Amino acid sequence: MQQNSSVTEFILLGLTQDPLKQKMVFIIFLIFYMGTVVGNALIIVTIKFSRTLGSPMYFFLFYLSFADSCFSTSTAPRLIVDAISKKSIISYNECITQVFALHLFGCMEIFVLILMAVDHYVAICKPLRYPVIMSRQVCVILIVLAWIGSFIHSTAQIVLALRLPFCGPNLIDHYCCDLQPLLKLACMDTYMINLLLVSNSGAICSSSFVILMISYFVILHSLRNHSAEGRKKALSTCTSHIIVVILFFGPCIFIYARPPTTFPMDKMVAVFYTIGTPFLNPLIYTLRNAEVKNAMKKLWHVKIMTE
């Protein structure tokens, strides 16, 4: 990567500089990250090899779990390692790569959540046409478009990052590289770049959240015409999805859809949606989903029996 600065590396200040708190950060987030990887891997393997989870909802859940794992991996391992390192140094190229990965998988998660909402809408509001509208071919095309859209978004972030000149300070008051903390170090007026950032990341987060909330309002409104059992099943599925949407989009909107200001709580809010939400998603989708739990029991029971 060609850099527009004299700075070749940055120093990440992390969540804290206190040695005791750093050890706590190491232990807590190692547990969180391992839980995220194991939980999402269980969902991925279960959906991949289970014959009962072949519907579009689980097809999209497969990619949500994959995006969750990659999204968390783009930040958590460095946070964990840096917590026990004397000096947390990240090179310019590594920093730019982290910005790309963070936005690629974060945006992919947003698009998959939207696709899951579309799937719920069609299943509840257009049940007779559901097999045609949400065919396997359509689902594959939608996922491919989601990857393309995520790649375009993350590329736009890289273009903005590469325009920033760094000529002195290299201390990033964060645990990862992102455009907001980098803007504070740039040797230029960053008003326009921040405006572009808000119109890109901020607009994606805010508009996606509004679309999702409207879609679920329509879905819940249409449940009046369903049977009591149908309403109960649909509400269970939609409630899980709404919880995930609120947990992810709340912090995301707080970080990206605002003027160029920083708050002391920014790092903790970022931790919640980059590490906390990917950790909670597998718990939400397994503990509240009987089909996934039953499929896991059958799959692992068969594996144990064959061994």
Coordinates of C-alpha atoms in Angstrom, one line a residue:
M1 CA 0.0 0.0 0.0
Q2 CA 1.2 3.5 -0.8
Q3 CA 1.0 5.6 2.3
N4 CA 0.5 9.4 2.3
S5 CA 2.6 10.0 5.4
S6 CA 5.9 9.8 7.1
V7 CA 4.5 7.5 9.8
T8 CA 5.3 3.8 9.3
E9 CA 3.7 2.4 12.5
F10 CA 1.2 3.3 15.1
I11 CA 1.0 2.5 18.9
L12 CA -2.4 1.3 20.1
L13 CA -3.2 2.5 23.6
G14 CA -5.8 -0.3 24.1
L15 CA -8.6 -0.2 26.7
T16 CA -6.3 0.6 29.6
Q17 CA -2.7 1.3 30.6
D18 CA -3.1 -0.1 34.1
P19 CA -1.1 -3.5 34.4
L20 CA -3.7 -5.2 36.6
K21 CA -6.6 -4.1 34.4
Q22 CA -4.7 -5.3 31.3
K23 CA -4.5 -8.8 32.8
M24 CA -8.2 -8.7 33.4
V25 CA -8.7 -7.5 29.8
F26 CA -6.6 -10.5 28.6
I27 CA -8.6 -13.1 30.6
I28 CA -12.1 -11.6 29.9
F29 CA -11.7 -11.1 26.2
L30 CA -9.8 -14.4 25.7
I31 CA -12.9 -16.1 27.2
F32 CA -15.2 -14.0 25.0
Y33 CA -13.3 -14.6 21.8
M34 CA -13.0 -18.4 22.4
G35 CA -16.7 -18.5 23.1
T36 CA -17.4 -16.5 19.9
V37 CA -15.3 -18.9 17.8
V38 CA -16.6 -22.1 19.3
G39 CA -20.3 -20.9 19.4
N40 CA -20.3 -19.8 15.8
A41 CA -18.3 -22.8 14.6
L42 CA -21.0 -25.1 16.3
I43 CA -23.7 -23.3 14.4
I44 CA -21.8 -23.4 11.1
V45 CA -21.0 -27.1 11.4
T46 CA -24.5 -27.9 12.5
I47 CA -26.2 -26.1 9.6
K48 CA -23.7 -27.5 7.1
F49 CA -24.2 -31.2 8.1
S50 CA -27.8 -31.2 9.4
R51 CA -30.5 -32.3 7.0
T52 CA -33.3 -30.6 9.0
L53 CA -31.8 -27.1 8.7
G54 CA -32.0 -26.6 5.0
S55 CA -34.4 -23.6 4.9
P56 CA -33.3 -20.1 3.7
M57 CA -33.3 -18.9 7.3
Y58 CA -30.5 -21.3 8.3
F59 CA -28.7 -20.6 5.0
F60 CA -28.5 -16.9 6.0
L61 CA -27.7 -17.9 9.7
F62 CA -24.7 -19.8 8.4
Y63 CA -23.3 -16.7 6.8
L64 CA -24.2 -14.6 9.8
S65 CA -22.2 -16.9 12.0
F66 CA -19.3 -16.9 9.6
A67 CA -19.4 -13.0 9.4
D68 CA -19.5 -12.9 13.2
S69 CA -16.4 -15.1 13.6
C70 CA -14.4 -13.1 11.1
F71 CA -15.7 -9.7 12.4
S72 CA -14.6 -10.6 15.9
T73 CA -11.3 -12.0 14.6
S74 CA -10.5 -8.7 12.9
T75 CA -10.1 -7.1 16.4
A76 CA -10.2 -9.5 19.3
P77 CA -6.8 -11.4 18.8
R78 CA -4.8 -8.1 18.7
L79 CA -6.7 -6.7 21.7
I80 CA -5.9 -9.9 23.7
V81 CA -2.2 -10.1 22.7
D82 CA -1.7 -6.3 23.2
A83 CA -3.1 -6.6 26.7
I84 CA 0.0 -8.6 27.8
S85 CA 2.5 -6.8 25.5
K86 CA 4.8 -4.1 26.7
K87 CA 4.2 -2.0 23.6
S88 CA 1.3 -2.4 21.2
I89 CA 2.8 -1.5 17.8
I90 CA 0.9 -2.0 14.5
S91 CA 2.4 -1.1 11.2
Y92 CA 0.7 1.2 8.7
N93 CA -0.1 -1.6 6.3
E94 CA -1.5 -3.8 9.1
C95 CA -3.6 -0.9 10.3
I96 CA -5.1 -0.3 6.9
T97 CA -5.7 -4.1 6.5
Q98 CA -7.6 -4.1 9.9
V99 CA -9.8 -1.2 8.7
F100 CA -10.6 -3.2 5.6
A101 CA -11.4 -6.4 7.5
L102 CA -13.4 -4.6 10.2
H103 CA -15.7 -2.9 7.6
L104 CA -15.9 -5.9 5.2
F105 CA -17.3 -8.3 7.8
G106 CA -19.2 -5.7 9.7
C107 CA -21.0 -4.6 6.6
M108 CA -21.6 -8.3 5.6
E109 CA -23.3 -8.8 9.0
I110 CA -25.6 -5.9 8.3
F111 CA -26.6 -7.2 4.9
V112 CA -27.2 -10.7 6.2
L113 CA -29.4 -9.4 9.0
I114 CA -31.4 -7.5 6.3
L115 CA -31.7 -10.7 4.2
M116 CA -32.9 -12.6 7.3
A117 CA -35.6 -10.0 7.8
V118 CA -36.6 -10.3 4.1
D119 CA -36.8 -14.1 4.6
H120 CA -39.0 -13.7 7.7
Y121 CA -41.3 -11.2 5.8
V122 CA -41.8 -13.5 2.8
A123 CA -42.3 -16.6 5.1
I124 CA -45.0 -14.8 7.2
C125 CA -46.6 -12.4 4.7
K126 CA -46.3 -14.4 1.5
P127 CA -46.3 -18.1 2.6
L128 CA -47.8 -19.5 -0.6
R129 CA -45.1 -17.9 -2.8
Y130 CA -42.3 -18.5 -0.3
P131 CA -40.7 -21.5 -2.1
V132 CA -40.5 -19.5 -5.3
I133 CA -39.4 -16.2 -4.0
M134 CA -36.8 -17.6 -1.6
S135 CA -35.5 -20.4 -3.8
R136 CA -32.0 -21.7 -3.3
Q137 CA -30.8 -19.9 -6.4
V138 CA -32.2 -16.6 -5.2
C139 CA -30.6 -17.0 -1.8
V140 CA -27.2 -17.6 -3.3
I141 CA -27.5 -14.6 -5.5
L142 CA -28.5 -12.4 -2.5
I143 CA -25.5 -13.6 -0.5
V144 CA -23.2 -12.9 -3.5
L145 CA -24.6 -9.4 -3.8
A146 CA -24.1 -8.9 0.0
W147 CA -20.4 -9.9 -0.4
I148 CA -20.0 -7.5 -3.3
G149 CA -21.7 -4.6 -1.4
S150 CA -19.5 -5.3 1.6
F151 CA -16.4 -5.3 -0.5
I152 CA -17.4 -2.0 -2.1
H153 CA -18.1 -0.4 1.3
S154 CA -14.8 -1.5 2.8
T155 CA -12.9 -0.4 -0.3
A156 CA -14.4 3.0 0.1
Q157 CA -13.1 3.1 3.7
I158 CA -9.6 2.2 2.5
V159 CA -9.8 5.0 -0.1
L160 CA -10.6 7.5 2.7
A161 CA -7.9 6.1 5.0
L162 CA -5.2 6.3 2.3
R163 CA -6.0 10.0 1.8
L164 CA -5.1 10.8 5.4
P165 CA -1.5 12.2 5.9
F166 CA 0.3 11.3 9.1
C167 CA 3.3 13.4 9.9
G168 CA 3.8 13.2 13.7
P169 CA 1.7 11.8 16.4
N170 CA 1.2 8.0 16.1
L171 CA -0.6 7.1 19.4
I172 CA -4.0 5.7 18.6
D173 CA -6.3 6.0 21.6
H174 CA -8.1 2.8 20.8
Y175 CA -7.6 -1.0 20.7
C176 CA -7.9 -1.3 17.0
C177 CA -7.5 0.8 13.8
D178 CA -10.6 2.5 12.4
L179 CA -11.2 5.7 10.6
Q180 CA -12.5 7.7 13.6
P181 CA -9.3 7.3 15.8
L182 CA -7.1 7.8 12.7
L183 CA -8.9 11.0 11.8
K184 CA -7.6 12.5 15.1
L185 CA -4.0 11.9 14.1
A186 CA -4.2 13.2 10.5
C187 CA -2.2 16.3 9.6
M188 CA -5.1 17.9 7.7
D189 CA -8.6 19.3 8.0
T190 CA -10.7 16.1 8.2
Y191 CA -14.2 17.7 8.1
M192 CA -14.9 16.5 4.6
I193 CA -13.6 13.0 5.2
N194 CA -15.6 12.7 8.3
L195 CA -18.7 13.9 6.3
L196 CA -18.0 11.1 3.8
L197 CA -17.6 8.6 6.6
V198 CA -20.9 9.6 8.1
S199 CA -22.6 9.4 4.7
N200 CA -21.1 6.0 4.1
S201 CA -20.9 3.9 7.3
G202 CA -23.3 6.1 9.3
A203 CA -25.9 6.0 6.5
I204 CA -25.6 2.2 6.1
C205 CA -26.1 1.6 9.8
S206 CA -28.9 4.1 10.3
S207 CA -30.9 3.3 7.1
S208 CA -30.5 -0.5 7.6
F209 CA -31.8 -0.2 11.2
V210 CA -34.8 1.8 10.0
I211 CA -35.5 -0.7 7.2
L212 CA -35.3 -3.6 9.7
M213 CA -37.5 -2.0 12.2
I214 CA -40.2 -1.1 9.6
S215 CA -40.0 -4.7 8.2
Y216 CA -40.6 -6.2 11.6
F217 CA -43.4 -3.8 12.4
V218 CA -45.1 -5.0 9.2
I219 CA -44.4 -8.6 10.1
L220 CA -45.7 -8.3 13.6
H221 CA -48.8 -6.5 12.3
S222 CA -49.5 -9.2 9.8
L223 CA -49.4 -11.9 12.5
R224 CA -52.9 -11.0 13.6
N225 CA -54.3 -13.2 10.8
H226 CA -52.3 -16.3 11.9
S227 CA -53.2 -19.0 14.3
A228 CA -52.1 -18.9 17.9
E229 CA -49.5 -21.6 17.3
G230 CA -48.3 -19.8 14.2
R231 CA -48.0 -16.5 16.0
K232 CA -46.0 -18.1 18.8
K233 CA -43.5 -19.7 16.5
A234 CA -43.1 -16.5 14.3
L235 CA -42.8 -14.3 17.4
S236 CA -40.0 -16.5 18.8
T237 CA -38.1 -16.3 15.6
C238 CA -38.6 -12.6 15.1
T239 CA -37.8 -11.8 18.7
S240 CA -34.4 -13.4 18.4
H241 CA -33.7 -11.4 15.3
I242 CA -34.9 -8.1 16.8
I243 CA -32.6 -8.6 19.8
V244 CA -29.6 -9.1 17.6
V245 CA -30.5 -6.1 15.5
I246 CA -30.8 -3.8 18.5
L247 CA -27.6 -5.1 20.1
F248 CA -25.6 -4.6 16.9
F249 CA -27.1 -1.4 15.4
G250 CA -27.4 0.6 18.6
P251 CA -23.6 0.9 19.2
C252 CA -22.9 1.0 15.5
I253 CA -25.1 4.0 15.0
F254 CA -23.6 5.7 18.1
I255 CA -20.1 5.3 16.7
Y256 CA -20.6 6.1 13.0
A257 CA -23.7 8.3 12.6
R258 CA -22.5 11.4 14.4
P259 CA -20.4 14.6 14.0
P260 CA -16.6 14.4 14.4
T261 CA -16.5 14.2 18.2
T262 CA -15.1 11.6 20.6
F263 CA -16.4 10.5 24.0
P264 CA -14.6 8.5 26.8
M265 CA -17.1 5.7 26.3
D266 CA -16.3 5.2 22.6
K267 CA -13.9 2.3 23.1
M268 CA -16.3 0.4 25.4
V269 CA -19.2 0.9 22.9
A270 CA -16.9 -0.3 20.1
V271 CA -16.1 -3.4 22.2
F272 CA -19.7 -4.2 22.6
Y273 CA -20.5 -4.4 18.9
T274 CA -17.1 -5.8 17.6
I275 CA -16.7 -8.5 20.3
G276 CA -19.8 -8.6 22.6
T277 CA -22.4 -9.0 19.9
P278 CA -20.6 -11.8 17.9
F279 CA -20.3 -13.6 21.3
L280 CA -24.0 -13.2 22.1
N281 CA -25.4 -14.1 18.7
P282 CA -24.8 -17.9 18.9
L283 CA -26.4 -17.9 22.4
I284 CA -29.4 -16.0 21.2
Y285 CA -29.9 -18.2 18.1
T286 CA -29.4 -21.5 19.9
L287 CA -31.0 -20.9 23.3
R288 CA -34.1 -19.4 21.6
N289 CA -34.3 -21.8 18.7
A290 CA -35.5 -25.4 19.3
E291 CA -34.7 -26.5 15.8
V292 CA -31.1 -25.6 16.1
K293 CA -30.8 -27.2 19.5
N294 CA -32.4 -30.4 18.3
A295 CA -30.2 -30.5 15.2
M296 CA -27.1 -30.0 17.4
K297 CA -28.1 -32.8 19.7
K298 CA -28.8 -35.2 16.8
L299 CA -25.6 -34.3 15.0
W300 CA -23.3 -34.7 17.9
H301 CA -25.1 -37.8 19.1
V302 CA -24.6 -39.4 15.7
K303 CA -20.9 -38.4 15.8
I304 CA -20.4 -39.9 19.3
M305 CA -22.2 -43.2 18.3
T306 CA -20.1 -43.6 15.1
E307 CA -16.9 -43.1 17.0

